[in-house]
Amino acid sequence: MAGRPGYLTLPIFSVLAAIGYVYYTAVFLAVPRWLGLSTAAGVANAAAFTALAATCLATYAVAVRRDPGRVPPGYVPDVEDAESTVHEIKRKSGDLRYCQKCCHYKPPRAHHCRVCKRCVLKMDHHCIWINNCVGHENYKIFLVFVLYAVVASFYAMILIIGSVMHSVPKDEQSGSDSSRTSIIICGVILSPLALALAVLLGWHIYLMLQNKTTIEYHEGVRAMWLAEKGGDLYHHPYDLGVYDNLISVLGPNIFCWLCPVSNTTGNGLRYRTSYDIPKSTPPM
């Protein structure tokens, strides 16, 4: 049973245990066996991996604690607003989207989470590994955490492979066999985890470049099928182009793109669409 958002659960403890286990194996077993902690290369790699692990841990903590975005009480979409060119409606009735469980209208891209029991702004999915929804306010933080986790995983794999391939002098082999076994076990566990994280990162980069959420991707597949069935073409309304899509998720300051801070544009109640971009007119 899932706990309340922001609270520690078994999956969160599993992630923390995995980070600690990989860190201990990489810094205190793999680096000493391969490079040695008394060498400049060994100290540099141990320090670099420590900094990377600390960044992963800090980013993960922010992703767990950050609220994904709440719908303000009494929110009502302004259908007469000339700047709001797109209003999401129900597919069957054509009415504005209304959440019967929360008893309020849904802003564009917002969805109700059955686990959190409330509507989430620009909801992507509910992640059991952070016991929280991934939405408007913490999507960038979640993405940055996955990025750092992928880098740390492959960095650890390099240290593990290097330590296993390194031949230890015969007079030191008695104490190195057990550490070599522990390193191999960690590598076997880490390999599929690193691959899964890399696939997850690639998937969300693909979504980000098209300014889609996971929910919108699956809705878009059906919308595209219905459009083709009717002889029309479907275009995702929030796709602004690659650079503007990156800005809308990572923020306008390129130097803060890899920082675990939420600096996304907008308040989550209204989003720019491709219809807001003025079409170029041919010269007279």
Coordinates of N, CA and C in Angstrom, one line a residue, residues 90-206:
K90 N -14.0 17.5 -22.7 CA -14.3 16.0 -22.7 C -14.5 15.5 -24.1
R91 N -14.0 14.3 -24.4 CA -14.1 13.8 -25.8 C -15.6 13.6 -26.2
K92 N -16.4 13.1 -25.3 CA -17.8 12.7 -25.7 C -18.8 13.8 -25.6
S93 N -18.8 14.5 -24.5 CA -19.8 15.6 -24.3 C -19.4 16.9 -24.8
G94 N -18.1 17.2 -24.9 CA -17.6 18.5 -25.3 C -17.6 19.6 -24.2
D95 N -17.9 19.2 -23.0 CA -17.9 20.1 -21.9 C -16.4 20.3 -21.4
L96 N -16.2 21.4 -20.6 CA -14.9 21.6 -20.0 C -14.6 20.5 -19.0
R97 N -13.4 20.1 -18.9 CA -13.1 19.0 -18.0 C -13.3 19.4 -16.6
Y98 N -14.0 18.5 -15.9 CA -14.4 18.7 -14.5 C -14.1 17.5 -13.7
C99 N -13.4 17.6 -12.5 CA -13.1 16.5 -11.7 C -14.2 16.3 -10.7
Q100 N -14.9 15.2 -10.8 CA -16.0 14.9 -9.9 C -15.5 14.5 -8.5
K101 N -14.3 14.1 -8.3 CA -13.7 13.7 -7.0 C -13.2 14.9 -6.3
C102 N -12.6 15.8 -7.0 CA -12.0 17.0 -6.3 C -13.0 18.2 -6.4
C103 N -14.1 18.0 -7.2 CA -15.2 19.1 -7.3 C -14.6 20.4 -7.7
H104 N -13.8 20.4 -8.8 CA -13.4 21.6 -9.4 C -13.0 21.3 -10.9
Y105 N -12.9 22.4 -11.7 CA -12.5 22.2 -13.1 C -11.0 21.9 -13.1
K106 N -10.7 21.2 -14.2 CA -9.3 20.8 -14.4 C -8.6 21.8 -15.3
P107 N -7.4 22.4 -14.9 CA -6.7 23.2 -15.9 C -6.1 22.4 -17.0
P108 N -5.7 23.0 -18.1 CA -5.1 22.2 -19.2 C -3.9 21.4 -18.7
R109 N -3.9 20.1 -19.1 CA -2.8 19.1 -18.9 C -2.8 18.6 -17.4
A110 N -3.8 19.0 -16.6 CA -4.0 18.5 -15.3 C -4.8 17.2 -15.3
H111 N -4.4 16.3 -14.4 CA -5.2 15.0 -14.3 C -5.3 14.6 -12.8
H112 N -6.3 13.8 -12.5 CA -6.5 13.3 -11.2 C -5.6 12.1 -10.9
C113 N -4.9 12.1 -9.8 CA -4.1 10.9 -9.4 C -4.9 10.1 -8.4
R114 N -5.1 8.8 -8.6 CA -5.8 8.0 -7.7 C -5.0 7.7 -6.5
V115 N -3.7 7.7 -6.6 CA -2.9 7.4 -5.4 C -2.8 8.6 -4.5
C116 N -2.5 9.8 -5.0 CA -2.5 11.0 -4.2 C -3.8 11.6 -3.9
K117 N -4.9 11.0 -4.6 CA -6.3 11.5 -4.3 C -6.5 13.0 -4.5
R118 N -5.9 13.5 -5.6 CA -6.1 14.9 -5.9 C -5.6 15.1 -7.4
C119 N -6.0 16.3 -7.9 CA -5.6 16.6 -9.3 C -4.2 17.2 -9.2
V120 N -3.4 16.9 -10.2 CA -2.0 17.3 -10.3 C -1.8 18.1 -11.6
L121 N -1.1 19.3 -11.5 CA -0.9 20.1 -12.6 C 0.1 19.4 -13.6
K122 N -0.2 19.4 -14.8 CA 0.7 18.8 -15.9 C 1.2 17.5 -15.4
M123 N 0.3 16.6 -15.0 CA 0.7 15.3 -14.5 C 1.3 14.4 -15.5
D124 N 2.5 13.9 -15.2 CA 3.2 12.9 -16.1 C 2.9 11.5 -15.7
H125 N 3.1 11.2 -14.4 CA 2.8 9.9 -13.9 C 3.0 9.9 -12.4
H126 N 2.5 8.9 -11.7 CA 2.8 8.7 -10.3 C 4.0 7.7 -10.1
C127 N 5.0 8.1 -9.5 CA 6.2 7.3 -9.3 C 6.3 6.7 -7.9
I128 N 6.2 5.4 -7.8 CA 6.3 4.8 -6.5 C 7.7 4.9 -5.9
W129 N 8.7 5.1 -6.7 CA 10.1 5.2 -6.2 C 10.4 6.5 -5.5
I130 N 9.5 7.5 -5.7 CA 9.6 8.8 -4.9 C 8.4 9.0 -4.1
N131 N 7.4 8.1 -4.2 CA 6.2 8.2 -3.5 C 5.5 9.6 -3.7
N132 N 5.5 9.9 -5.0 CA 5.0 11.3 -5.3 C 4.6 11.3 -6.8
C133 N 3.8 12.2 -7.1 CA 3.5 12.4 -8.5 C 4.6 13.2 -9.2
V134 N 4.8 13.0 -10.5 CA 5.7 13.8 -11.3 C 4.8 14.8 -12.1
G135 N 4.9 16.1 -11.8 CA 4.1 17.0 -12.4 C 4.8 18.3 -12.7
H136 N 4.0 19.4 -12.8 CA 4.6 20.7 -13.3 C 5.7 21.2 -12.4
E137 N 5.6 21.1 -11.1 CA 6.6 21.7 -10.2 C 7.9 20.8 -10.0
N138 N 7.8 19.5 -10.2 CA 8.9 18.7 -9.9 C 9.4 17.8 -11.1
Y139 N 8.8 18.0 -12.3 CA 9.2 17.2 -13.4 C 10.7 17.4 -13.8
K140 N 11.1 18.7 -13.8 CA 12.5 18.9 -14.1 C 13.4 18.3 -13.1
I141 N 13.1 18.4 -11.8 CA 13.9 17.8 -10.7 C 14.0 16.3 -10.9
F142 N 12.8 15.7 -11.2 CA 12.8 14.2 -11.5 C 13.7 13.9 -12.6
L143 N 13.7 14.7 -13.7 CA 14.5 14.4 -14.9 C 16.0 14.5 -14.6
V144 N 16.3 15.6 -13.8 CA 17.7 15.8 -13.5 C 18.2 14.7 -12.6
F145 N 17.4 14.2 -11.6 CA 17.8 13.1 -10.8 C 18.1 11.8 -11.7
V146 N 17.2 11.5 -12.6 CA 17.4 10.4 -13.5 C 18.7 10.5 -14.3
L147 N 19.0 11.7 -14.7 CA 20.2 12.0 -15.5 C 21.5 11.7 -14.6
Y148 N 21.5 12.3 -13.4 CA 22.6 12.0 -12.5 C 22.7 10.6 -12.1
A149 N 21.6 9.9 -11.9 CA 21.6 8.5 -11.6 C 22.2 7.6 -12.7
V150 N 21.9 8.0 -14.0 CA 22.5 7.3 -15.1 C 24.0 7.5 -15.2
V151 N 24.4 8.7 -15.0 CA 25.9 9.0 -15.0 C 26.6 8.3 -13.9
A152 N 26.0 8.3 -12.7 CA 26.6 7.6 -11.6 C 26.7 6.1 -11.8
S153 N 25.6 5.5 -12.4 CA 25.6 4.1 -12.6 C 26.6 3.6 -13.6
F154 N 26.8 4.4 -14.7 CA 27.8 4.0 -15.7 C 29.2 4.3 -15.2
Y155 N 29.4 5.3 -14.4 CA 30.6 5.6 -13.7 C 31.0 4.5 -12.8
A156 N 30.1 4.0 -12.0 CA 30.3 2.9 -11.1 C 30.6 1.6 -11.9
M157 N 30.0 1.4 -13.0 CA 30.2 0.2 -13.9 C 31.7 0.3 -14.4
I158 N 32.1 1.4 -14.8 CA 33.5 1.6 -15.2 C 34.5 1.2 -14.1
L159 N 34.3 1.7 -12.9 CA 35.1 1.4 -11.8 C 35.1 -0.1 -11.4
I160 N 33.9 -0.7 -11.5 CA 33.7 -2.1 -11.2 C 34.4 -3.0 -12.2
I161 N 34.2 -2.7 -13.5 CA 34.9 -3.5 -14.6 C 36.4 -3.3 -14.5
G162 N 36.9 -2.1 -14.3 CA 38.3 -1.9 -14.1 C 38.9 -2.6 -13.0
S163 N 38.2 -2.7 -11.8 CA 38.8 -3.4 -10.7 C 38.7 -4.9 -10.8
V164 N 37.7 -5.4 -11.5 CA 37.7 -6.8 -11.8 C 38.7 -7.3 -12.7
M165 N 39.0 -6.5 -13.8 CA 40.0 -6.8 -14.8 C 41.4 -6.6 -14.3
H166 N 41.6 -5.8 -13.2 CA 42.9 -5.5 -12.7 C 43.5 -6.7 -11.9
S167 N 44.7 -7.1 -12.3 CA 45.4 -8.2 -11.6 C 46.1 -7.8 -10.3
V168 N 45.8 -8.4 -9.2 CA 46.3 -8.1 -7.9 C 47.6 -8.9 -7.7
P169 N 48.7 -8.4 -7.2 CA 49.9 -9.1 -6.9 C 49.6 -10.4 -6.0
K170 N 50.4 -11.4 -6.2 CA 50.1 -12.7 -5.5 C 50.1 -12.5 -3.9
D171 N 51.0 -11.7 -3.4 CA 51.0 -11.5 -2.0 C 49.8 -10.8 -1.4
E172 N 48.9 -10.2 -2.3 CA 47.7 -9.5 -1.8 C 46.5 -10.2 -2.2
Q173 N 46.6 -11.4 -2.8 CA 45.4 -12.1 -3.3 C 44.5 -12.7 -2.3
S174 N 45.1 -13.0 -1.1 CA 44.3 -13.6 -0.1 C 43.1 -12.7 0.4
G175 N 43.4 -11.4 0.5 CA 42.3 -10.5 1.0 C 41.5 -9.9 -0.1
S176 N 41.9 -10.1 -1.4 CA 41.2 -9.5 -2.5 C 40.2 -10.3 -3.1
D177 N 40.2 -11.7 -2.8 CA 39.2 -12.5 -3.4 C 37.8 -12.2 -3.0
S178 N 37.6 -12.0 -1.7 CA 36.3 -11.7 -1.2 C 35.8 -10.3 -1.7
S179 N 36.7 -9.3 -1.8 CA 36.2 -8.0 -2.3 C 35.9 -8.1 -3.8
R180 N 36.6 -9.0 -4.5 CA 36.4 -9.2 -5.9 C 35.0 -9.8 -6.1
T181 N 34.6 -10.7 -5.3 CA 33.3 -11.4 -5.3 C 32.2 -10.3 -5.1
S182 N 32.4 -9.5 -4.1 CA 31.4 -8.5 -3.7 C 31.3 -7.5 -4.9
I183 N 32.4 -7.1 -5.5 CA 32.4 -6.2 -6.6 C 31.6 -6.8 -7.8
I184 N 31.8 -8.1 -8.1 CA 31.1 -8.8 -9.2 C 29.6 -8.8 -8.9
I185 N 29.2 -9.1 -7.7 CA 27.8 -9.2 -7.3 C 27.2 -7.8 -7.6
C186 N 27.8 -6.7 -7.1 CA 27.3 -5.4 -7.3 C 27.2 -5.1 -8.8
G187 N 28.2 -5.5 -9.6 CA 28.1 -5.3 -11.0 C 26.9 -6.0 -11.7
V188 N 26.7 -7.2 -11.3 CA 25.6 -8.0 -11.8 C 24.2 -7.3 -11.5
I189 N 24.1 -6.8 -10.3 CA 22.9 -6.1 -9.9 C 22.8 -4.7 -10.6
L190 N 23.9 -4.0 -10.7 CA 23.9 -2.7 -11.3 C 23.6 -2.6 -12.8
S191 N 24.0 -3.7 -13.5 CA 23.9 -3.7 -15.0 C 22.5 -3.5 -15.5
P192 N 21.5 -4.3 -15.1 CA 20.2 -4.1 -15.5 C 19.6 -2.8 -15.0
L193 N 20.0 -2.3 -13.8 CA 19.5 -1.1 -13.3 C 20.0 0.1 -14.1
A194 N 21.3 0.1 -14.5 CA 21.8 1.2 -15.3 C 21.1 1.2 -16.7
L195 N 20.8 0.0 -17.2 CA 20.2 0.0 -18.5 C 18.7 0.5 -18.4
A196 N 18.0 0.1 -17.3 CA 16.7 0.6 -17.2 C 16.6 2.1 -17.0
L197 N 17.6 2.7 -16.2 CA 17.6 4.1 -16.0 C 17.9 4.8 -17.3
A198 N 18.8 4.3 -18.1 CA 19.2 4.9 -19.4 C 18.0 4.9 -20.3
V199 N 17.2 3.8 -20.3 CA 16.0 3.8 -21.2 C 15.0 4.8 -20.7
L200 N 14.8 4.9 -19.3 CA 13.9 5.9 -18.8 C 14.3 7.3 -19.1
L201 N 15.6 7.6 -19.0 CA 16.1 8.9 -19.4 C 15.9 9.2 -20.8
G202 N 16.2 8.3 -21.7 CA 15.9 8.5 -23.1 C 14.4 8.7 -23.5
W203 N 13.6 8.0 -22.8 CA 12.1 8.2 -23.0 C 11.7 9.6 -22.6
H204 N 12.1 10.1 -21.5 CA 11.7 11.4 -21.0 C 12.4 12.5 -21.8
I205 N 13.6 12.3 -22.3 CA 14.2 13.3 -23.2 C 13.3 13.4 -24.5
Y206 N 12.9 12.2 -25.0 CA 12.0 12.2 -26.2 C 10.8 13.0 -25.9

